[in-house]
Coordinates of C-alpha atoms in Angstrom, one line a residue:
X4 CA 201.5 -139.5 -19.5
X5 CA 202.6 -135.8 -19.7
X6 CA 202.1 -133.7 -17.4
X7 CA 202.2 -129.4 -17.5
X8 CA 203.9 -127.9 -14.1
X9 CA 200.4 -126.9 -13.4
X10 CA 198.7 -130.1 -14.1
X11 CA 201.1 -132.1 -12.1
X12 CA 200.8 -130.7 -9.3
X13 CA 196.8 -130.3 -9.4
X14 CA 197.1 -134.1 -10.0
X15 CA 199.0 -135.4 -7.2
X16 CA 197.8 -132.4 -4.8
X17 CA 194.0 -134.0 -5.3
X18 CA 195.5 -137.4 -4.4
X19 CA 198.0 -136.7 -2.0
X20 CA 199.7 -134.4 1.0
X21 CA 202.9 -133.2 -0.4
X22 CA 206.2 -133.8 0.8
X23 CA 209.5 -133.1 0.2
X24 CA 211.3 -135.9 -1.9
X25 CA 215.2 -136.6 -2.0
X26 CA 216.7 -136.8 -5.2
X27 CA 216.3 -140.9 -5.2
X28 CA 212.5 -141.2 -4.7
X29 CA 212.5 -138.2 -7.4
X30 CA 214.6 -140.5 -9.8
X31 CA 212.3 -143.4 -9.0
X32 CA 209.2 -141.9 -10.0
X33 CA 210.6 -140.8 -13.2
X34 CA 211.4 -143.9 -13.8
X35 CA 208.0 -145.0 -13.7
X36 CA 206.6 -142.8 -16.0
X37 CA 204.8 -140.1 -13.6
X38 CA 207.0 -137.1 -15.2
X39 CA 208.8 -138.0 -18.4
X40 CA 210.3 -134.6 -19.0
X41 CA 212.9 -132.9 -16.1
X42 CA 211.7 -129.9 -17.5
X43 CA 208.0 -130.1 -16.1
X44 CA 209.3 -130.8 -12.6
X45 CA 208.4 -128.0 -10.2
X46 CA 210.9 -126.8 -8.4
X47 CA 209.3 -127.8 -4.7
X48 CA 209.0 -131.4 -6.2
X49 CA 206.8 -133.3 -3.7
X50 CA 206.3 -137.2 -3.1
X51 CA 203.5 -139.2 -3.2
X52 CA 202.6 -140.3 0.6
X53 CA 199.4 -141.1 2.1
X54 CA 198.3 -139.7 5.3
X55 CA 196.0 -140.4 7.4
X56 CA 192.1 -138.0 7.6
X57 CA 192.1 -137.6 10.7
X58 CA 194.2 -134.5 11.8
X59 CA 197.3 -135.7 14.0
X60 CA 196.9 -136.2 17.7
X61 CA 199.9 -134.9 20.6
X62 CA 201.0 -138.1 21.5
X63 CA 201.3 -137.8 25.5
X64 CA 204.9 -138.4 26.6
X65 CA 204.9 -140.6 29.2
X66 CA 205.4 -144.5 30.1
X67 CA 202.3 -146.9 29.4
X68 CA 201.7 -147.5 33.5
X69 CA 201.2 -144.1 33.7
X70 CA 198.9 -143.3 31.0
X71 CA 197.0 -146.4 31.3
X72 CA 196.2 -145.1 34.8
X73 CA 195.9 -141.7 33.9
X74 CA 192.0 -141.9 33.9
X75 CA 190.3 -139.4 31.3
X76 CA 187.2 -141.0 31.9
X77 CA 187.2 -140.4 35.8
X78 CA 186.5 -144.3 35.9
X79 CA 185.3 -144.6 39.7
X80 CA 187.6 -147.4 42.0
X81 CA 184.7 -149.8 42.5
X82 CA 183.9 -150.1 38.6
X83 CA 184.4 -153.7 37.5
X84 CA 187.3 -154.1 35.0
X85 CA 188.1 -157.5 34.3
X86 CA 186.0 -160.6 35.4
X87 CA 187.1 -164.4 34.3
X88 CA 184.3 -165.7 32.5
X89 CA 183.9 -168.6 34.2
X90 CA 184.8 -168.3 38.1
X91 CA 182.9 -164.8 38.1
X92 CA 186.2 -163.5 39.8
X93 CA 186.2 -159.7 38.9
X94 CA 189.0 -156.8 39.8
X95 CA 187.9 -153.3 40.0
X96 CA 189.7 -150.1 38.7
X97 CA 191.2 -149.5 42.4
X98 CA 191.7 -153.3 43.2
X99 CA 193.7 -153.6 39.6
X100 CA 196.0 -150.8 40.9
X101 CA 196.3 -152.1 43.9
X102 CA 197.4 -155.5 43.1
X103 CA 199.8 -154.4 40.2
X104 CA 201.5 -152.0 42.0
X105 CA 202.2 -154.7 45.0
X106 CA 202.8 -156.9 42.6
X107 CA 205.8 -154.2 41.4
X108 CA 207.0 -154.0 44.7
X109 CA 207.3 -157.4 45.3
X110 CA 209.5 -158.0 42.1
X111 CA 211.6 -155.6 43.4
X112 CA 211.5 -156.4 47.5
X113 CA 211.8 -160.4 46.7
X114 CA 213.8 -160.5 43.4
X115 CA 215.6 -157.8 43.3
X116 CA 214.3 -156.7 39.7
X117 CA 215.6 -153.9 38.6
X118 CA 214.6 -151.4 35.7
X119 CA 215.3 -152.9 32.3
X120 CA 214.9 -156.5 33.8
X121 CA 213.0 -158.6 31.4
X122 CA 209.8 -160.7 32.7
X123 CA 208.3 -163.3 30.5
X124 CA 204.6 -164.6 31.2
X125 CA 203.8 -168.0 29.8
X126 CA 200.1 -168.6 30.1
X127 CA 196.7 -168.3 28.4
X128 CA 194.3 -165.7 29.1
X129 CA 193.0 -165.2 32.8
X130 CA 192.1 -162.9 34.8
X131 CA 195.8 -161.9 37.0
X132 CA 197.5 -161.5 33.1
X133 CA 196.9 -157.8 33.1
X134 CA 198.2 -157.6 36.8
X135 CA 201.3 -159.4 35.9
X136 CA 201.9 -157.6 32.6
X137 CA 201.6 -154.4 33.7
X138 CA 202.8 -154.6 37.7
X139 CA 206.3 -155.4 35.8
X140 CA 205.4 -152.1 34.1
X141 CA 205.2 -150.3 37.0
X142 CA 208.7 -152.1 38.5
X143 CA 210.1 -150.4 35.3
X144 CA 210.6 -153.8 33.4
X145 CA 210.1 -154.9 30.3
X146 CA 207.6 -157.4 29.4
X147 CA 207.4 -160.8 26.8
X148 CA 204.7 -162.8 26.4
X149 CA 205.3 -166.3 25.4
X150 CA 202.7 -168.4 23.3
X151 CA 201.2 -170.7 25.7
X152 CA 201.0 -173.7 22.9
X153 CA 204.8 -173.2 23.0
X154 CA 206.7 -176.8 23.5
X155 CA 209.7 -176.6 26.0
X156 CA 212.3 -175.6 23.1
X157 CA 210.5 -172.6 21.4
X158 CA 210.0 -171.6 24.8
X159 CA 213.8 -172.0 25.7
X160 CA 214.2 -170.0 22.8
X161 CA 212.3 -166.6 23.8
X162 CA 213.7 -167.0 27.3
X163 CA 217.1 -166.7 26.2
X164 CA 217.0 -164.6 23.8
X165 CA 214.9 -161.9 25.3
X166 CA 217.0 -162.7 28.4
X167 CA 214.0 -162.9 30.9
X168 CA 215.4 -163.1 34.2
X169 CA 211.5 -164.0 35.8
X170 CA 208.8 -166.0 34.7
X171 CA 205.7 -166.1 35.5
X172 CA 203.7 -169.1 34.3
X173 CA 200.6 -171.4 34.3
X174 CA 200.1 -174.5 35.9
X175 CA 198.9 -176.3 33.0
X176 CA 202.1 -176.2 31.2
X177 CA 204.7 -176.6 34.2
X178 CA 206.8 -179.5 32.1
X179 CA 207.6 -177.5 29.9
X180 CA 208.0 -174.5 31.9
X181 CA 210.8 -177.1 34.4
X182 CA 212.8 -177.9 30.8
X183 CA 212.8 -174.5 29.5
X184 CA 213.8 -172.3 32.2
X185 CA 216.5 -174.7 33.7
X186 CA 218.0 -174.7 30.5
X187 CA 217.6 -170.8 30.4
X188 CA 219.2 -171.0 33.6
X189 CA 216.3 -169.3 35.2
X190 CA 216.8 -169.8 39.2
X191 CA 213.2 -172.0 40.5
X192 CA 212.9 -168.8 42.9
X193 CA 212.4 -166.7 40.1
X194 CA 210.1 -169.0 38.3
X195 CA 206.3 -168.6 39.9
X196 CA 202.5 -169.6 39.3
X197 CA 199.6 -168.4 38.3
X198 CA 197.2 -169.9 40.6
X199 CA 196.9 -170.7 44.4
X200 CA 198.8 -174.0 44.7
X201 CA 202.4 -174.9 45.0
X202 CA 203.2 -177.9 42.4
X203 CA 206.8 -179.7 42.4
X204 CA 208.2 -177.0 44.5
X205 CA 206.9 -174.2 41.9
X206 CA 205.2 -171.5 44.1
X207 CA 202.1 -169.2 42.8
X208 CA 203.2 -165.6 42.5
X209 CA 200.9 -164.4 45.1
X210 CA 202.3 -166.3 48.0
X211 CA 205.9 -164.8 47.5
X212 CA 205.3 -161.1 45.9
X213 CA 202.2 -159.8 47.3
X214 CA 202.5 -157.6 50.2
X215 CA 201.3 -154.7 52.2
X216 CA 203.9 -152.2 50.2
X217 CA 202.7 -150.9 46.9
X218 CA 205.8 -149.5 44.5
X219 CA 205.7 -146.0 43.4
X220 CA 205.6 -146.7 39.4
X221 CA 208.8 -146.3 37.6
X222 CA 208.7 -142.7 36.1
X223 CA 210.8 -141.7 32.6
X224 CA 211.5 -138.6 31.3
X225 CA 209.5 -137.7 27.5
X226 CA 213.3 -138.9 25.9
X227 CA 213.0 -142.2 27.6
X228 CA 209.7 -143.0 26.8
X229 CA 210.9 -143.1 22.8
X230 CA 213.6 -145.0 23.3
X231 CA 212.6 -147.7 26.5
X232 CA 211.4 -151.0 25.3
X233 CA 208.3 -151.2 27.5
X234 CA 207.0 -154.7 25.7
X235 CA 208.9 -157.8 23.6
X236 CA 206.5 -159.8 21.6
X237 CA 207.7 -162.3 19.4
X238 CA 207.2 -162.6 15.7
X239 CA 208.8 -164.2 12.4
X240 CA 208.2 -160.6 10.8
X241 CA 207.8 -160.6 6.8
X242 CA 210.1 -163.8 6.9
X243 CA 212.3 -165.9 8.9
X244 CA 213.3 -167.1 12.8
X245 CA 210.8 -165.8 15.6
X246 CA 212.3 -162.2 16.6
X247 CA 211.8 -159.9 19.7
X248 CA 210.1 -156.8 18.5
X249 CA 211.2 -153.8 20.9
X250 CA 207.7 -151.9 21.5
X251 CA 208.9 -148.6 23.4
X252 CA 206.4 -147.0 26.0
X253 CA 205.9 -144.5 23.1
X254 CA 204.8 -147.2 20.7
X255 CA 202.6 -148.2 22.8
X256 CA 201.0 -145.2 24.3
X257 CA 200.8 -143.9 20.3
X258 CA 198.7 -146.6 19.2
X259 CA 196.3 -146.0 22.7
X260 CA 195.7 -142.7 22.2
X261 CA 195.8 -143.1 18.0
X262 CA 192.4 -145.1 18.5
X263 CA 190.9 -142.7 20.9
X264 CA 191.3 -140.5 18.4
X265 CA 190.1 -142.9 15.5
X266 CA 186.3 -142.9 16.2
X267 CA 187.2 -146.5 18.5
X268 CA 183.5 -147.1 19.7
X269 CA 184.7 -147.8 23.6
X270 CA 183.3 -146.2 26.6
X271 CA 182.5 -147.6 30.0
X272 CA 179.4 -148.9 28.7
X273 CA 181.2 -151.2 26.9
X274 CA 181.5 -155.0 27.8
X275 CA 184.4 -156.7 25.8
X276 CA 184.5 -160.4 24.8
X277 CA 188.4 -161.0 26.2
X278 CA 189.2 -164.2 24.1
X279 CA 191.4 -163.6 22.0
X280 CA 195.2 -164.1 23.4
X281 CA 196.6 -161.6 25.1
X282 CA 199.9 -162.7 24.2
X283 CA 199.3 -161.5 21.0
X284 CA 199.5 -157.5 20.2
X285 CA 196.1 -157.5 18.7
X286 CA 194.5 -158.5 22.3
X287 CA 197.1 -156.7 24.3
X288 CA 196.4 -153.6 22.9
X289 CA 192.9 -153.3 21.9
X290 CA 191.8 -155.5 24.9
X291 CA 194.1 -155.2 28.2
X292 CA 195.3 -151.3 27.8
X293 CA 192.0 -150.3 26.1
X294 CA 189.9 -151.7 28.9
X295 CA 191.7 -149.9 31.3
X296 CA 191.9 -146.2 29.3
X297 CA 188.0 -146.5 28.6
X298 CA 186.9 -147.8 32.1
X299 CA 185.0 -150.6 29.8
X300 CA 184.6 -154.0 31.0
X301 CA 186.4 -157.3 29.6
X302 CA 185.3 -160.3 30.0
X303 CA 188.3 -163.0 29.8
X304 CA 187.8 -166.5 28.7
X305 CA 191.1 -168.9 28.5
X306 CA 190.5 -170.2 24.8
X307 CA 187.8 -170.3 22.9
X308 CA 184.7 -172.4 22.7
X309 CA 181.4 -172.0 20.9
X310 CA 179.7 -173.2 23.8
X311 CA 181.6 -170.7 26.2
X312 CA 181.5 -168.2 24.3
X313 CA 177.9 -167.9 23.4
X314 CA 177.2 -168.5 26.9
X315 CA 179.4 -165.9 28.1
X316 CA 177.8 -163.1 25.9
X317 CA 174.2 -164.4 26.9
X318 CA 175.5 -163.9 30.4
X319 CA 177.1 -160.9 30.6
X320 CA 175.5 -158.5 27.9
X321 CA 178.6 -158.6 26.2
X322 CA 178.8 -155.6 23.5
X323 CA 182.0 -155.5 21.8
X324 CA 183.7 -158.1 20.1
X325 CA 187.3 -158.3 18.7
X326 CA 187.6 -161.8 16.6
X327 CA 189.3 -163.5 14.3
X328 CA 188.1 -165.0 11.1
X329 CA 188.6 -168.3 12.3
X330 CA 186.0 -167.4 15.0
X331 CA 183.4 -166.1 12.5
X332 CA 183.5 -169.2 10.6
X333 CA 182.6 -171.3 13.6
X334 CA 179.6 -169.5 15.0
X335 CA 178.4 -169.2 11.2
X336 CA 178.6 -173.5 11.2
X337 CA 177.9 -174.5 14.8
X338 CA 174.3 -175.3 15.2
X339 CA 174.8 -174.8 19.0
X340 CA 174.7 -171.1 18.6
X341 CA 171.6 -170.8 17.8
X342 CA 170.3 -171.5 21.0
X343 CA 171.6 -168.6 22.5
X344 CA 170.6 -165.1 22.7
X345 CA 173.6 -163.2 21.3
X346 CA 171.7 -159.6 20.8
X347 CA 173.5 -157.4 23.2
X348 CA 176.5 -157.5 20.6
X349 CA 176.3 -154.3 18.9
X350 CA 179.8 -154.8 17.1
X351 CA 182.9 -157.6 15.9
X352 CA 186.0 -156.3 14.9
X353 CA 187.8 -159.0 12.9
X354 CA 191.9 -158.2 12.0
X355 CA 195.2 -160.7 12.2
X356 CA 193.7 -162.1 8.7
X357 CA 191.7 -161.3 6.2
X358 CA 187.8 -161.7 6.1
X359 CA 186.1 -162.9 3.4
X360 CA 183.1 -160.6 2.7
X361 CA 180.5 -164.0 1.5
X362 CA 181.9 -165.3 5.3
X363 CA 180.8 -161.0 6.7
X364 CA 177.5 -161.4 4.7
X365 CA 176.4 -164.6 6.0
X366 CA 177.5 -164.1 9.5
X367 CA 175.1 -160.8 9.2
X368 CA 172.1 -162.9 7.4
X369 CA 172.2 -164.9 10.5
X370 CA 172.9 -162.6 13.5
X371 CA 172.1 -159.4 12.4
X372 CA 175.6 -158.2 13.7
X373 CA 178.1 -155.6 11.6
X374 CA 181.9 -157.3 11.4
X375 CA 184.4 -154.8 10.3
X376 CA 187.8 -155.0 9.8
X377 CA 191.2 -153.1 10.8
X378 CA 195.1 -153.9 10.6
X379 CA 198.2 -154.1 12.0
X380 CA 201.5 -156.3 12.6
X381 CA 203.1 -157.2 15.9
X382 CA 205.9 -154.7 14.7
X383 CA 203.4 -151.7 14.4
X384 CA 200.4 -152.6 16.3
X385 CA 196.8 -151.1 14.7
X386 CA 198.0 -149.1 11.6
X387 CA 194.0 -149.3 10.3
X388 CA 190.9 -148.9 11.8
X389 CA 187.2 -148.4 10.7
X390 CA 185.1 -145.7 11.7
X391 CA 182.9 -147.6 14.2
X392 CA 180.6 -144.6 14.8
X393 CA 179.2 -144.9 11.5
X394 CA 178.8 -149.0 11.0
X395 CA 176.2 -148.3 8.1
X396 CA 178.9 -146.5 5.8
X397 CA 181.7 -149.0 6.3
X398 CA 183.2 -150.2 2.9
X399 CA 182.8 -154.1 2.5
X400 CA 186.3 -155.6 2.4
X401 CA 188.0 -152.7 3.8
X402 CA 190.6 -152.5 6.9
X403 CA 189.4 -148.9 7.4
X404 CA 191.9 -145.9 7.1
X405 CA 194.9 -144.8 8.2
X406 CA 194.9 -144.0 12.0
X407 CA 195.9 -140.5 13.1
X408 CA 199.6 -139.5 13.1
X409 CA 200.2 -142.0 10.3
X410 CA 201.1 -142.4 6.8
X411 CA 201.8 -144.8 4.2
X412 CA 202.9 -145.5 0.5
X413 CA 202.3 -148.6 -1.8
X414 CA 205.4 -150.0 -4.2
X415 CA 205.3 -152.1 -7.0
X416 CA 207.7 -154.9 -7.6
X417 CA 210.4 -152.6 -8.6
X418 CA 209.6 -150.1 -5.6
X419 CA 208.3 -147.3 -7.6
X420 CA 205.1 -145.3 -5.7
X421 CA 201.5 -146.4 -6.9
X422 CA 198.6 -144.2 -6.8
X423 CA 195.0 -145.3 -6.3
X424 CA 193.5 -148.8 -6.6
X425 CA 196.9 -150.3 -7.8
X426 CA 198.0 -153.3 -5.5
X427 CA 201.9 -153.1 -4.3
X428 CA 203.6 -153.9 -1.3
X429 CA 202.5 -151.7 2.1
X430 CA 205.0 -149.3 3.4
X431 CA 204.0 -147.3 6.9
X432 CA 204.8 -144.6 9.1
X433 CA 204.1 -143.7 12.4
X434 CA 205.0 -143.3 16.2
X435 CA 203.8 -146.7 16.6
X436 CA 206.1 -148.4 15.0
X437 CA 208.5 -150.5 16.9
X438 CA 212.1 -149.3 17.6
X439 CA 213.4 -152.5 16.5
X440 CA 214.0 -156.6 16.3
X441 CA 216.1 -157.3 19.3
X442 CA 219.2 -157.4 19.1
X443 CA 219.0 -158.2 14.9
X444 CA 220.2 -154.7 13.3
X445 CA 220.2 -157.2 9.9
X446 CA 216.5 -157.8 10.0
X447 CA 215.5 -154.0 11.5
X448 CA 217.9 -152.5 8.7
X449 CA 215.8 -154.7 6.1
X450 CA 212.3 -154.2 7.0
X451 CA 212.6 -149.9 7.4
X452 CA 213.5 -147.0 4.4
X453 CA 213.6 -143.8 4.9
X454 CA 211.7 -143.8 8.5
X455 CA 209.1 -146.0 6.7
X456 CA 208.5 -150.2 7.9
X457 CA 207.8 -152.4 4.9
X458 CA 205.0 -154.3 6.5
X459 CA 205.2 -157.1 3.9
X460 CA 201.8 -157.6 3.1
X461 CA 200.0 -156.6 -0.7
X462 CA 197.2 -154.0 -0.5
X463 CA 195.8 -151.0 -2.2
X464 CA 194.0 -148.1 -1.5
X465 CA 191.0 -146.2 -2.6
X466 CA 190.3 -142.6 -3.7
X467 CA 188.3 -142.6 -0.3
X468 CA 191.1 -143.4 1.7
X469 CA 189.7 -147.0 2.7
X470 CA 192.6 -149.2 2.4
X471 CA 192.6 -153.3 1.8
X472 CA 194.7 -156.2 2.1
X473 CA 195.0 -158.1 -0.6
X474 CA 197.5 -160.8 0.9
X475 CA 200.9 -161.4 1.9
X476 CA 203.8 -160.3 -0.6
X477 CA 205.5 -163.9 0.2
X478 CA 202.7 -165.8 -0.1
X479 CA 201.5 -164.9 -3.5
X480 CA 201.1 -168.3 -5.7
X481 CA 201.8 -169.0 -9.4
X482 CA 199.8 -166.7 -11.6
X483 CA 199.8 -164.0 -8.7
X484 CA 197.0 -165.7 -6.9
X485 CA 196.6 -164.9 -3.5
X486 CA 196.0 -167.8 -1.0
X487 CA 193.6 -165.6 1.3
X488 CA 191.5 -165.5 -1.9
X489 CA 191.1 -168.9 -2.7
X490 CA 190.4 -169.9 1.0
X491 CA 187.4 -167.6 0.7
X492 CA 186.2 -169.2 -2.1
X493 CA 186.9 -172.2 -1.0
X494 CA 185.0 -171.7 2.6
X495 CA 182.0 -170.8 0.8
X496 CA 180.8 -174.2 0.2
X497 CA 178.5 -176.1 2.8
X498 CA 180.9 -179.3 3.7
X499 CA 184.7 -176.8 4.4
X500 CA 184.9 -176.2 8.1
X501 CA 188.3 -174.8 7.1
X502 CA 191.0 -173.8 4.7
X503 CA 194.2 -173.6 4.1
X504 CA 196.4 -172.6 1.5
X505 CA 200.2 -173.6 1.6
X506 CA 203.3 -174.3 -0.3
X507 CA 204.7 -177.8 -1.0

């Protein structure tokens, strides 16, 4: 295709927000075919890079204790934040700052942590998590959550190599917790309980760290907050060995106020279903911090059951969902559910993978209940998001758009920029993405170009700006057949529970 000066750069200005290219993306979209005469290039050339629609945000400089806390909502002290689901044991706003910053000052009166000490939490959801996560916040540590279905090596594993000095752990998986952090050469002093009891010489957290004194959070100037790891999830990335990805405060505080800002449908009204594991960076963020910044309500439940679950939102008016497709699938099968009342639930986001929309349309047939869908990695949080204002004009299929402060570009196989409704690999930018895989310059050189993180994962976008993911760029089959799109075919008929597709 040829293109006048003129024409060109009507073309792309329609499409895109220009930007400045250096001389090799220039070269590469030559290559392609997008100019095929040096002659027609203007001489302000500009790249093809998606933004975002929503005009960009000032993204407060400070650490994630702080802003958490900050309270734009004027959320009064005695509003109920987080209740376990069960027990019907509840913090408010006040207690919550209370107990996390005494919590702080008990790391730092009885273990002597100091700022950039690392503390790892091994446990599934409940309700002292958030305490624990982010009273080591406040003690200006940093913070890695451990899967709890971890066995005593892979466990070993993220102890050493984040080198957690504390641990904080459940109960339940105390074998594994005696193996792992001897080996890590964790000291038992430093190794405490959820709970109430002593168990093998194992004391809960509360007997030993909470006091009268609360800490004074750990302040950082703006320059700190960009470059201090504030949180190190684990993650095996595009490919290969789990790998501590550094988020900084900044990350972190980004992505908080990127979804204030992205028509997120949270206020204190809201009541949140607190399933999901907050382990994970989907739950942390949109869960634990949201809660917290919106003066909403979560309701936390260890694992999930349909029984429990059901029962839960029956009980407590529950609102707001965040799920997973797994999740879907169940309530659609389980006869059980239908013998509850779940009408207070005015919205499900589903995200970590992708939704079939015959799985979205059933689920609606039966409940009368909107699932959308948004995106993001471990290594840059929520990079999508639907507008959940405006439910009745979502696009079926889509992740939503680009979040404010963000852009993005999609490459073919050979790396060259593709335009609308062409598939290629997704590339993203943004003050949410991480600083980094610890300690593993290899694997953080590999993943980012050019200030942009290859997220690994096919999608495309269209002329609307509503972006979908197509599947995983390493898990495309023979004949470019994604697995996501067979399991959705396949989990339309009556007798699959499940599916999965794999390699042999």
């Amino acid at each position: 295709m040829w293109l006048s000066r003129n024409q060109w750069t009507m073309s792309i200005g329609i499409l895109f927000r220009a930007h400045h290219s250096p001389l090799p993306t220039l070269l590469t979209t030559l290559n392609r075919g997008y100019i095929n005469n040096k002659e027609l290039i203007p001489d302000n050339y500009t790249q093809m890079i998606l933004e975002s629609k929503y005009p960009d945000i000032k993204i407060p400089q400070v650490d994630v204790y702080q802003y958490v806390t900050s309270n734009p909502e004027r959320i009064s002290d005695d509003k109920i934040i987080y209740v376990d689901g069960i027990t019907g044991k509840s913090y408010t706003y006040g207690e919550f700052k209370h107990e996390s910053k005494k919590f702080a000052a008990g790391l730092q009166d009885k273990l002597g942590f100091k700022r950039g000490d690392v503390l790892a939490i091994f446990s599934p959801n409940q309700i002292d998590y958030p305490i624990v996560l982010l009273g080591a916040i406040a003690a200006g540590g940093k913070v890695t959550m451990a899967n709890p279905k971890y066995k005593a090596n892979e466990l070993l594993y993220q102890l050493t190599d984040s080198s957690a000095s504390v641990l904080i752990a459940h109960p339940e998986f105390l074998e594994a917790v005696i193996e792992a952090s001897s080996n890590a050469k964790i000291p038992i002093s430093r190794v405490l309980l959820f709970g109430d009891k002593e168990i093998k010489g194992y004391k809960p957290y509360r007997s030993i760290l909470i006091g009268g004194r609360e800490v004074e959070p750990i302040s950082y100037t703006p320059e700190e907050t960009k470059t201090t790891t504030a949180y190190l999830p684990y993650s095996s990335g595009t490919t290969g060995k789990q790998k501590g990805v550094e988020i900084t405060h900044t990350n972190m505080v980004a992505n908080l106020a990127q979804l204030i800002n992205a028509n997120c449908k949270l206020g204190q009204q809201s009541i949140i279903m607190g399933v999901l594991p907050f382990f994970h960076i989907y739950a942390m963020t949109n869960i634990l911090h949201a809660t917290l910044i919106h003066g909403a309500t979560t309701i936390i439940l260890s694992s999930f059951n349909v029984n429990t679950f059901c029962e839960s939102i029956q009980k407590y008016k529950i609102n707001h969902i965040y799920a997973v497709p797994p999740i879907i699938l169940k309530l659609v099968n389980d006869p059980l559910v239908q013998q509850f009342d779940l009408s207070s639930v005015d919205l499900i986001i589903s995200a970590a993978a992708p939704l079939s929309d015959e799985l979205r349309k059933k689920f609606y047939e039966m409940f009368k209940i909107p699932i959308l869908q948004s995106y993001g990695l471990t290594e840059t949080s929520a990079t999508h998001y639907p507008d959940t204002k405006n439910v009745k004009n979502a696009v079926p299929g889509s992740v939503g758009v680009l979040i404010p402060n963000m852009k993005a570009k999609i490459l073919s196989k050979d790396g060259c920029e593709l335009g609308y409704n062409e598939s290629g690999e997704l590339w993203v930018q943004g003050p949410n993405i991480m600083k980094g895989y610890l300690n593993n310059k290899e694997s953080t050189n590999a993943v980012f170009n050019e200030g942009f993180f290859n997220t690994g994962d096919i999608a495309y976008v269209d002329k609307q700006g509503n972006y979908f993911i197509v599947d995983r760029k390493k898990e495309l089959i023979k004949y470019n057949v994604a697995p996501a799109e067979l399991e959705s075919i396949l989990l339309t008929h009556y007798a699959v529970l499940d599916a999965a597709i794999n390699y042999l």
